[in-house]
PDB file of C-alpha atoms and ligand atoms in Angstrom:
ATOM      1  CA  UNK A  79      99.762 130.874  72.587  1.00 58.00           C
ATOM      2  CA  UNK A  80      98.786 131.917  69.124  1.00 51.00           C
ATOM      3  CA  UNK A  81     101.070 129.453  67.090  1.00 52.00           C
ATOM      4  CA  UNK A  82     102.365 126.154  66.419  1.00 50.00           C
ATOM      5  CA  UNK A  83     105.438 127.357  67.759  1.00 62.00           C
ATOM      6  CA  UNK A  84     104.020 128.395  70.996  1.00 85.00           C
ATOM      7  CA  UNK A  85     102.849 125.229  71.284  1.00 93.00           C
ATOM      8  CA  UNK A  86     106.527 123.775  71.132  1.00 92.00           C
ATOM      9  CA  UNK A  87     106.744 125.404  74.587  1.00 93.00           C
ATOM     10  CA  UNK A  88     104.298 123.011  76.019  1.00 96.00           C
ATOM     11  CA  UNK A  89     105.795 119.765  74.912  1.00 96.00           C
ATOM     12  CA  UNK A  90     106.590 117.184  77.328  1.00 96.00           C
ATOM     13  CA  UNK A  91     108.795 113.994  77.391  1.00 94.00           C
ATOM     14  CA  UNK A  92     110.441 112.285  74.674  1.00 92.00           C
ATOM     15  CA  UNK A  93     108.157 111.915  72.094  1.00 93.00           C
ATOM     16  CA  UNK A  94     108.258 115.865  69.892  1.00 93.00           C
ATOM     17  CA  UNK A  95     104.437 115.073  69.333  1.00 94.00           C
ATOM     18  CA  UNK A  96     103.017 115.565  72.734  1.00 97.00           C
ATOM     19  CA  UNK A  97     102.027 119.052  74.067  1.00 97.00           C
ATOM     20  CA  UNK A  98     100.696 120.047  78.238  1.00 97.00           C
ATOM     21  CA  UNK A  99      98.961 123.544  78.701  1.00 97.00           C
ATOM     22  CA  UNK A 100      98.152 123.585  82.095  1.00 96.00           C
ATOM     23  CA  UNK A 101      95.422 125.857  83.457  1.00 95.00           C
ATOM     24  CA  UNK A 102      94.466 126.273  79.563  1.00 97.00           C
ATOM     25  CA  UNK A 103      90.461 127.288  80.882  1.00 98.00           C
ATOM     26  CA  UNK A 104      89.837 129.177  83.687  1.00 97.00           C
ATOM     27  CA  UNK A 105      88.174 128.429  87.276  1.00 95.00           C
ATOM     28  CA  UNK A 106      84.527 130.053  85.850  1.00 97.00           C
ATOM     29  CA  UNK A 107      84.805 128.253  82.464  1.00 98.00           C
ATOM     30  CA  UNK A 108      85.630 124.888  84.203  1.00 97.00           C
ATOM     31  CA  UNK A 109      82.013 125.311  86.185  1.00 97.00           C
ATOM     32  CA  UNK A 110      79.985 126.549  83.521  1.00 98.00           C
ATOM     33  CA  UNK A 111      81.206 123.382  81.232  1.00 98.00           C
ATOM     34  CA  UNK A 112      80.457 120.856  84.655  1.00 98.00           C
ATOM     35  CA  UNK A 113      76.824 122.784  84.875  1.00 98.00           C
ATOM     36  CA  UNK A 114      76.166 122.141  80.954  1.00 98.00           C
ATOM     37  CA  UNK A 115      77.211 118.680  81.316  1.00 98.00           C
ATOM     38  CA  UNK A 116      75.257 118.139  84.576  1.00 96.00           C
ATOM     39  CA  UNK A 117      72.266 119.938  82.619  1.00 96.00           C
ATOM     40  CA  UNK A 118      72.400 117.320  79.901  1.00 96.00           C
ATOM     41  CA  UNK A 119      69.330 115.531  79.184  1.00 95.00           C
ATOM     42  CA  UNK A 120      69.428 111.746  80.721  1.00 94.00           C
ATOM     43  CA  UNK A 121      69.348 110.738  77.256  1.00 94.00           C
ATOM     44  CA  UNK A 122      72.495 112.039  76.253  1.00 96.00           C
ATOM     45  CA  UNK A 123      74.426 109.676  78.780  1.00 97.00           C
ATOM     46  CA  UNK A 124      75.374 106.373  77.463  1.00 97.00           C
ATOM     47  CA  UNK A 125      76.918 103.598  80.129  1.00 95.00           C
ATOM     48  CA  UNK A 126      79.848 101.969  79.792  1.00 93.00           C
ATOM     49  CA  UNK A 127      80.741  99.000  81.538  1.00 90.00           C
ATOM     50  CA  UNK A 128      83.387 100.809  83.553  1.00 88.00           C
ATOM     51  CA  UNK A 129      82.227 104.880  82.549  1.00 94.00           C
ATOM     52  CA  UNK A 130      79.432 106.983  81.411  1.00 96.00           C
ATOM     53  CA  UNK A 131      80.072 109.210  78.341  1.00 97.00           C
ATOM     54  CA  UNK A 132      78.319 111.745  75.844  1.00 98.00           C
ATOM     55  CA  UNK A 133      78.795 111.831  72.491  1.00 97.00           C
ATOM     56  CA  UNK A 134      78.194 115.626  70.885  1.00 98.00           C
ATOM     57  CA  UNK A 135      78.585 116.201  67.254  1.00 97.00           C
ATOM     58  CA  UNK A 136      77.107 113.595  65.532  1.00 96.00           C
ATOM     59  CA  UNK A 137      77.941 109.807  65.115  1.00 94.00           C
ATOM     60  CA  UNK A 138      81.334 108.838  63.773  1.00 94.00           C
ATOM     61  CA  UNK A 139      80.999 106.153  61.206  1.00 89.00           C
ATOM     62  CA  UNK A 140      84.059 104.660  59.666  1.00 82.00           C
ATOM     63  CA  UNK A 141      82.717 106.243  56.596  1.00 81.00           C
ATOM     64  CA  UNK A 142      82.586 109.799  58.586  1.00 91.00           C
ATOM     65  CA  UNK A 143      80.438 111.781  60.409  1.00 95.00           C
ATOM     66  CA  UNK A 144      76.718 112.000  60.381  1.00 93.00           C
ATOM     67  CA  UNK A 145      76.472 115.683  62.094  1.00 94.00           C
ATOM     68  CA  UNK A 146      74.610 116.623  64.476  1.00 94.00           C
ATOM     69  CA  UNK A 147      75.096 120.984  65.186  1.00 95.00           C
ATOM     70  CA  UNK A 148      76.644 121.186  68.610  1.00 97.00           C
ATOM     71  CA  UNK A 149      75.514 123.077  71.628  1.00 97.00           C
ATOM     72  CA  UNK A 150      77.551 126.988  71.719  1.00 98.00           C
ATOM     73  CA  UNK A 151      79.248 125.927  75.237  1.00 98.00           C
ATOM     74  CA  UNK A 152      81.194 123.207  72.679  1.00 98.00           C
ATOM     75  CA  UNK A 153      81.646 125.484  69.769  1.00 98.00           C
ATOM     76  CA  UNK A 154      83.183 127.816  72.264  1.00 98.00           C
ATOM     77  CA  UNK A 155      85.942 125.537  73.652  1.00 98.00           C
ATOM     78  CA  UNK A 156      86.757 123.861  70.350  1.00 98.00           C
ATOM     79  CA  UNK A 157      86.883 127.145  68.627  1.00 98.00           C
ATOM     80  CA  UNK A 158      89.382 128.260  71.399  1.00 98.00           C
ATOM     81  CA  UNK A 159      91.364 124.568  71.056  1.00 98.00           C
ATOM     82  CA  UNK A 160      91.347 125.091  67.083  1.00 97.00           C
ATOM     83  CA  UNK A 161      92.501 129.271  67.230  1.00 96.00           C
ATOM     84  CA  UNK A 162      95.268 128.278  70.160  1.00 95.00           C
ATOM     85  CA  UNK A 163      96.778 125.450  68.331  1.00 95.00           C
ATOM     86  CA  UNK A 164      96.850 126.045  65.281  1.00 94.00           C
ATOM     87  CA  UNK A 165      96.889 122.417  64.582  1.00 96.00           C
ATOM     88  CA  UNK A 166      93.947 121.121  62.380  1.00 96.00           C
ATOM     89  CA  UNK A 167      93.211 121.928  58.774  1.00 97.00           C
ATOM     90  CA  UNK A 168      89.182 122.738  59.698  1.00 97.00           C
ATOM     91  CA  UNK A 169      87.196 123.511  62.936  1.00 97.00           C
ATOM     92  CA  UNK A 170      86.603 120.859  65.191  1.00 98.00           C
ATOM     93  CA  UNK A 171      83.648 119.024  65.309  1.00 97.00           C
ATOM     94  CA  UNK A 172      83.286 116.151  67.525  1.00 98.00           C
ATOM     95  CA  UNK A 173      83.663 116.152  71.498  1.00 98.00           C
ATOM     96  CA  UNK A 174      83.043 113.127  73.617  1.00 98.00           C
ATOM     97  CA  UNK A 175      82.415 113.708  77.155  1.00 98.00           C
ATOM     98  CA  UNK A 176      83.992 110.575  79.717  1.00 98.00           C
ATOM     99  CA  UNK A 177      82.848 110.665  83.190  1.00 98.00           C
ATOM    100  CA  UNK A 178      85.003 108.623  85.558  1.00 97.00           C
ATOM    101  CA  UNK A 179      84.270 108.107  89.012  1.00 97.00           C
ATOM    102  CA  UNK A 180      87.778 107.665  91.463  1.00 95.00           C
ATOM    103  CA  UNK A 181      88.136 104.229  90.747  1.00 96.00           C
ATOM    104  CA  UNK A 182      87.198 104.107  86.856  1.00 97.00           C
ATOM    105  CA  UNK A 183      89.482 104.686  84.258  1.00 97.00           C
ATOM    106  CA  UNK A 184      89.957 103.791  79.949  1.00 97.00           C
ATOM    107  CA  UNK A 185      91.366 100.589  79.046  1.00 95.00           C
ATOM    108  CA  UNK A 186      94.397 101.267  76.831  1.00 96.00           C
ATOM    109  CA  UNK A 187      93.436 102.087  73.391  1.00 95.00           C
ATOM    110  CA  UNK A 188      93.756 103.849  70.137  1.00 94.00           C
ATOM    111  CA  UNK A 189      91.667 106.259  68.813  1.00 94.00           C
ATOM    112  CA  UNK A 190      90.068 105.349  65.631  1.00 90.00           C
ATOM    113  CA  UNK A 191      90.757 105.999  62.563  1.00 91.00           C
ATOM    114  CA  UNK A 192      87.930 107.941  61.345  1.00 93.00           C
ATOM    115  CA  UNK A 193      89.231 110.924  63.105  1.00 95.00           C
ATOM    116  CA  UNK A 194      92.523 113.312  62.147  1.00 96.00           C
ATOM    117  CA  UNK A 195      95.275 112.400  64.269  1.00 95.00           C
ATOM    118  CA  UNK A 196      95.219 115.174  66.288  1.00 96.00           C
ATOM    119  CA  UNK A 197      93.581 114.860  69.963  1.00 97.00           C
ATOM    120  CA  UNK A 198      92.980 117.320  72.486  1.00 98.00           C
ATOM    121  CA  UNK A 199      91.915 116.107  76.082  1.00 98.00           C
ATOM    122  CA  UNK A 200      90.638 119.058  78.569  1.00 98.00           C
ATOM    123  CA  UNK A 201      90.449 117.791  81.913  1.00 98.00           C
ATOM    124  CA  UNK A 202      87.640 119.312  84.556  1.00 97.00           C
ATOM    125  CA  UNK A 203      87.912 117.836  88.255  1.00 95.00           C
ATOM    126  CA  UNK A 204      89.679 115.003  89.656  1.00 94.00           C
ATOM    127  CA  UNK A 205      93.883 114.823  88.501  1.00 95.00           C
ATOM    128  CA  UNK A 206      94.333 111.445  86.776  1.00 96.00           C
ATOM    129  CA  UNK A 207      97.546 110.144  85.392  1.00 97.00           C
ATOM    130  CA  UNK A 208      97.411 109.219  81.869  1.00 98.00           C
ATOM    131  CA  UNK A 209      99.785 106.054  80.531  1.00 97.00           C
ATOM    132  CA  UNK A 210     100.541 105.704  77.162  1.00 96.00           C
ATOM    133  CA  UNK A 211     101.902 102.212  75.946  1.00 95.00           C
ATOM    134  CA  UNK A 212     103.799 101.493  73.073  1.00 94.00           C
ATOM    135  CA  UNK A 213     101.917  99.452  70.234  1.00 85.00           C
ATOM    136  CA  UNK A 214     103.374  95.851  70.810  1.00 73.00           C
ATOM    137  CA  UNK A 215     104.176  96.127  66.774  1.00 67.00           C
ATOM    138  CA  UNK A 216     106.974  98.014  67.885  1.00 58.00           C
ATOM    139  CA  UNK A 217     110.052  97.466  69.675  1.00 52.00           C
ATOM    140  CA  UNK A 218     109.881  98.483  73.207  1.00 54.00           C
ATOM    141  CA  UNK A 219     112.683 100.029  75.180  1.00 58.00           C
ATOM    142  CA  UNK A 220     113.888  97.382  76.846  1.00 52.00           C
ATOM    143  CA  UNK A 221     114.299  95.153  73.135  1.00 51.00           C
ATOM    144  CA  UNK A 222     116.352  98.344  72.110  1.00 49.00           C
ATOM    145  CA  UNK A 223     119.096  97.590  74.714  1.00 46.00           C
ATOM    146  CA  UNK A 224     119.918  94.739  72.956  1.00 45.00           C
ATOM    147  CA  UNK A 225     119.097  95.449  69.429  1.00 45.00           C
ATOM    148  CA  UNK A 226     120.554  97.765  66.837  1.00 43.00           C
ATOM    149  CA  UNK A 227     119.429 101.130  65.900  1.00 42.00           C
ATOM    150  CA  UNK A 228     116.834  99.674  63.814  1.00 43.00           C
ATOM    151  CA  UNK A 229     114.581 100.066  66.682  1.00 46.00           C
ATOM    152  CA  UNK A 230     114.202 103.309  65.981  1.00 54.00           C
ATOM    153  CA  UNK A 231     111.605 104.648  63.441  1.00 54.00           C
ATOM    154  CA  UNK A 232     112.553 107.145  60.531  1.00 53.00           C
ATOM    155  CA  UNK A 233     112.676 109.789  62.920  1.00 55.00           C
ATOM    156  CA  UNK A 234     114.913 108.291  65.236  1.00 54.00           C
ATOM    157  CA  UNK A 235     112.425 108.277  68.364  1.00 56.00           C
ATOM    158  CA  UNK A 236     112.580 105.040  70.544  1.00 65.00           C
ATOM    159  CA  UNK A 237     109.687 103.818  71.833  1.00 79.00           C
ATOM    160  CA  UNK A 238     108.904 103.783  75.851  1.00 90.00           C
ATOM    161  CA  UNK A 239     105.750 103.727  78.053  1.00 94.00           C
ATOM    162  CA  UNK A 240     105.910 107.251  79.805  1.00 95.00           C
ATOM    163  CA  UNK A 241     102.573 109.150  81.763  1.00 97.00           C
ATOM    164  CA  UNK A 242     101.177 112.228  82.301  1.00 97.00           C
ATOM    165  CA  UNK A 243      99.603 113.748  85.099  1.00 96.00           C
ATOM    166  CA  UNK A 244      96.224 115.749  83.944  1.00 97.00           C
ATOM    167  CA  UNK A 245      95.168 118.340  86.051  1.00 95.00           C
ATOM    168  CA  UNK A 246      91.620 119.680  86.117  1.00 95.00           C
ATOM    169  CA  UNK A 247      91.794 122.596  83.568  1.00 96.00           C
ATOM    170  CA  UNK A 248      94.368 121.363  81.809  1.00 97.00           C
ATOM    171  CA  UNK A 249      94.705 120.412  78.029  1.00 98.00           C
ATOM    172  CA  UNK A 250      96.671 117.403  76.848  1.00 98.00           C
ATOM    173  CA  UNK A 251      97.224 117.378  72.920  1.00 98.00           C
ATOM    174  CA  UNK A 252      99.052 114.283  71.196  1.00 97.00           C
ATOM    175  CA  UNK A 253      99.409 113.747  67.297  1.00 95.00           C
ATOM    176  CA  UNK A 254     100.945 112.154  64.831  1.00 91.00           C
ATOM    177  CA  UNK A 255     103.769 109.204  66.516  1.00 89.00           C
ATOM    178  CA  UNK A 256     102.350 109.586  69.808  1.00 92.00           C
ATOM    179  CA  UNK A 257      98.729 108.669  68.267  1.00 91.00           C
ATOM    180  CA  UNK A 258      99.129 106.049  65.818  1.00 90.00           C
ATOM    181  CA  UNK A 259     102.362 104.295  67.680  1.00 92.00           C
ATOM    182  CA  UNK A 260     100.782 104.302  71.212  1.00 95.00           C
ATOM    183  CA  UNK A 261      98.125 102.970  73.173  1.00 96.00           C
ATOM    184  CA  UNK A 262      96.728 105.696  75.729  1.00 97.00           C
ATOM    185  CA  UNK A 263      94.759 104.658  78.985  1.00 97.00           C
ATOM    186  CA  UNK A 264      93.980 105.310  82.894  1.00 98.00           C
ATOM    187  CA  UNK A 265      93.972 102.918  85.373  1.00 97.00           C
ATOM    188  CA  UNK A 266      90.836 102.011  86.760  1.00 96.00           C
ATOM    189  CA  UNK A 267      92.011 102.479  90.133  1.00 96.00           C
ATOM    190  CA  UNK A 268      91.674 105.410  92.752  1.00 95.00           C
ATOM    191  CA  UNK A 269      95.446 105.354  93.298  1.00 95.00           C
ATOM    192  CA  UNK A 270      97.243 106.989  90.871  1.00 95.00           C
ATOM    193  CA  UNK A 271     101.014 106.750  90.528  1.00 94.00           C
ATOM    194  CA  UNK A 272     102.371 110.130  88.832  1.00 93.00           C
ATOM    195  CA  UNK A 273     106.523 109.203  89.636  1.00 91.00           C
ATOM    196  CA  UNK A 274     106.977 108.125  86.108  1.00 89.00           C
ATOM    197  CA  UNK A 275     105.107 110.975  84.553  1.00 96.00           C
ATOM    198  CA  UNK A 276     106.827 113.493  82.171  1.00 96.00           C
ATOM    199  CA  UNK A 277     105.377 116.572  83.627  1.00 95.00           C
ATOM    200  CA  UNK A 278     106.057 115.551  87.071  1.00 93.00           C
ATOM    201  CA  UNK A 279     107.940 118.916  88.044  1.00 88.00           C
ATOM    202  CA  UNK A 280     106.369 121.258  86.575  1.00 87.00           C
ATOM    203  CA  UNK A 281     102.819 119.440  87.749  1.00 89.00           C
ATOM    204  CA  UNK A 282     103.616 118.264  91.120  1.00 85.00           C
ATOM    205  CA  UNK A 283     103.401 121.695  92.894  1.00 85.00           C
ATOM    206  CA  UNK A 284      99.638 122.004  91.463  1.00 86.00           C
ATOM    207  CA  UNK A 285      99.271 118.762  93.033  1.00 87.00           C
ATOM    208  CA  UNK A 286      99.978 119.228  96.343  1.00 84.00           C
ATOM    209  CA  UNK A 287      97.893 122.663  96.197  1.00 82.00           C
ATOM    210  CA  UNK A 288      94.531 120.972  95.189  1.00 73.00           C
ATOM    211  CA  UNK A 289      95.373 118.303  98.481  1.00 66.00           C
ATOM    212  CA  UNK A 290      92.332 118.419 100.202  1.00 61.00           C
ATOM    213  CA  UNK A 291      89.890 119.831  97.469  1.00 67.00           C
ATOM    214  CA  UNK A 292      90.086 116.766  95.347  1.00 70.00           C
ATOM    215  CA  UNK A 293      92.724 114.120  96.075  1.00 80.00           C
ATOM    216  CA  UNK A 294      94.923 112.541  98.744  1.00 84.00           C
ATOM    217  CA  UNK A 295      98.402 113.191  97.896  1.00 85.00           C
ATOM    218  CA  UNK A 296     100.696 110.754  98.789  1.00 84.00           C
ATOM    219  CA  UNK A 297     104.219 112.536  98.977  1.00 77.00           C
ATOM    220  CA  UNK A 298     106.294 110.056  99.762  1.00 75.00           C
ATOM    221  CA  UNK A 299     105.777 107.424  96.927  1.00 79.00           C
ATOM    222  CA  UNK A 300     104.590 110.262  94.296  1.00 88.00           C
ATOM    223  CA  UNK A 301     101.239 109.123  94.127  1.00 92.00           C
ATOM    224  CA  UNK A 302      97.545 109.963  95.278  1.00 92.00           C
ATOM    225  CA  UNK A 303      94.247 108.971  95.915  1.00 93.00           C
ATOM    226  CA  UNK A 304      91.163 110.151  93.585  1.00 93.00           C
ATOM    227  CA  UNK A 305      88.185 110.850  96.104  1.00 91.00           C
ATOM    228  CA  UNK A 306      86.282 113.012  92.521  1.00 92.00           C
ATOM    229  CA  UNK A 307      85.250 112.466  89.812  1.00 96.00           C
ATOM    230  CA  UNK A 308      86.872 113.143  86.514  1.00 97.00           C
ATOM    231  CA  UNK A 309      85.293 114.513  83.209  1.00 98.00           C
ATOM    232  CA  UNK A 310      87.375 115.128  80.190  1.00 98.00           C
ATOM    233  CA  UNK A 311      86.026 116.399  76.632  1.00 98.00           C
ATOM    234  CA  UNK A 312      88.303 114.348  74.098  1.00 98.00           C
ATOM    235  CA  UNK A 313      87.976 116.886  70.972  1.00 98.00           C
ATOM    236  CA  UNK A 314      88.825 116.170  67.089  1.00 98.00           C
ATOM    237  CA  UNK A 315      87.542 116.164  63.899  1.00 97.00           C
ATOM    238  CA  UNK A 316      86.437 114.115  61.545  1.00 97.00           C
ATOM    239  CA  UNK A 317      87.426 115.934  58.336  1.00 96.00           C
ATOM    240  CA  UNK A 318      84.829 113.371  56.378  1.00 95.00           C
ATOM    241  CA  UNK A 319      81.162 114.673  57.129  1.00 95.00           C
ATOM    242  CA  UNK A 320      78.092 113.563  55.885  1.00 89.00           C
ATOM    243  CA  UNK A 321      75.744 115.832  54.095  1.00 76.00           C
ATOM    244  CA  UNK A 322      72.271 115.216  55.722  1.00 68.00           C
ATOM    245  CA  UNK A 323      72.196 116.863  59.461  1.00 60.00           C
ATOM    246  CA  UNK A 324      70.849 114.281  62.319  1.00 61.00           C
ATOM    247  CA  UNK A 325      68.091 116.585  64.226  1.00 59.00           C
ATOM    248  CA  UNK A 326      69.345 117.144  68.208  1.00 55.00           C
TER     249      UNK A 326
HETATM  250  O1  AKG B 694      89.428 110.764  79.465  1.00 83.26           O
HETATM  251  C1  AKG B 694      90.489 110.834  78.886  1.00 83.26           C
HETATM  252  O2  AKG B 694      91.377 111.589  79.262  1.00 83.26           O
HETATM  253  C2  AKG B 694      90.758 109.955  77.694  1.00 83.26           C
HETATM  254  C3  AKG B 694      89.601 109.784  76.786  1.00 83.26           C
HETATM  255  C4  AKG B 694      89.963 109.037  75.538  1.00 83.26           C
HETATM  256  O3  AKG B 694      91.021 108.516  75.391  1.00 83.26           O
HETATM  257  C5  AKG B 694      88.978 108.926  74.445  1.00 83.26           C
HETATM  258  O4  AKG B 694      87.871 109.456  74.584  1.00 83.26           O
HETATM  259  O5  AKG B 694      89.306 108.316  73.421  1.00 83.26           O
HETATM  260 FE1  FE2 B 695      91.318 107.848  73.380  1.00 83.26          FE
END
């Protein structure tokens, strides 16, 4: 995948802004980035009420970033991320790291605005399902039923809830509508329901593979259990840095 266009291959659902690369790192790569985050200082971890996360790349200020030079396993994978999609105007430069044990998840959110509006989630261990939520500024689908076509914005895309299924190894990009005109999140609990999710075919046969190693799959109701725990490295840049470097 060396262009923007071979990224149109891995869009799912509705929305034209929201790309799935499954298996986008390999088996080896997925370890070595779980022993570097293992390896991390205690210091580096900061709890959440409901997570634990790392922050790598400096601290993002509404003003910009306040660098900090990143670690080579990081340069690595964003460099890869950057080359592959062809989507930002400069290297990345910020990763945060979200641990999430089975039964913790993200309340639904947007990112801020600090950061371009491009977002690349790789996920390493436990599947999740990720749900993304129309902004309650817009119409959702079921107002659109009985309202005109006003309901749709200047590109003519409607507005539904749809979900994802991220599998370890996996990269999830979203831009543009899909970031500023949705809320994303994961349910904070161990069962995860994957029957609404856009990528459910082409996902669900990866699923069922990895029974055993890291989830419960329940076939019948298109759903399973998280018995892992999750990390994903949420990567983006903030194209506003700040000249002095923060020491590591
Ligand atoms: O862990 C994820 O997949 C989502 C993380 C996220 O949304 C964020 O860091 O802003
Ligand atoms: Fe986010």
């Amino acid at each position: 995948m060396e262009s923007a266009e071979g990224l149109n291959h891995f869009k799912v659902g509705h929305l034209p802004t929201v790309f799935y690369i499954p298996n986008f790192i390999s088996h080896d790569d997925e370890t070595m980035l779980l022993d570097n985050i293992y390896k991390a200082p205690a210091s580096k971890w900061k709890s959440l009420k409901n997570r634990r996360l790392q922050n790598w790349g400096g601290i993002v200020h509404e003003k910009g970033l306040l660098p900090q030079e990143l670690p080579i396993w990081l340069t690595n994978i964003n460099k890869k991320i950057y080359q592959e999609t062809n989507l930002y105007p400069a290297p990345i430069n910020h990763v945060l790291i979200n641990e999430y044990l089975h039964n913790q998840g993200i309340m639904p959110h947007q990112d801020g605005p600090a950061y371009f509006p491009v977002v690349a989630i790789l996920s390493l261990g436990s599947p999740v399902v990720m749900d993304f939520t129309p902004h309650s500024r817009l119409k959702s689908c079921a107002d659109q039923l009985t309202e005109n076509s006003d309901d749709k914005d200047s590109n003519g895309t409607t507005h539904c809830p749809f979900s994802i299924l991220l599998m370890p190894r996996s990269l999830l990009i979203f831009k543009d509508e899909a970031y500023s005109g949705y809320l994303h999140g994961i349910s904070d609990n161990s069962l995860q329901c994957y029957e609404q999710a856009v990528n459910k075919n082409e996902v669900q046969n990866c699923l069922l593979e990895s029974e055993n190693a890291t989830v419960e799959v329940n076939r019948d109701h298109s759903s399973f259990e998280r018995t892992n725990t999750r990390f994903s490295l949420t990567c983006r840049l903030v194209p506003k840095v700040h000249k002095h470097l923060l020491r590591r």
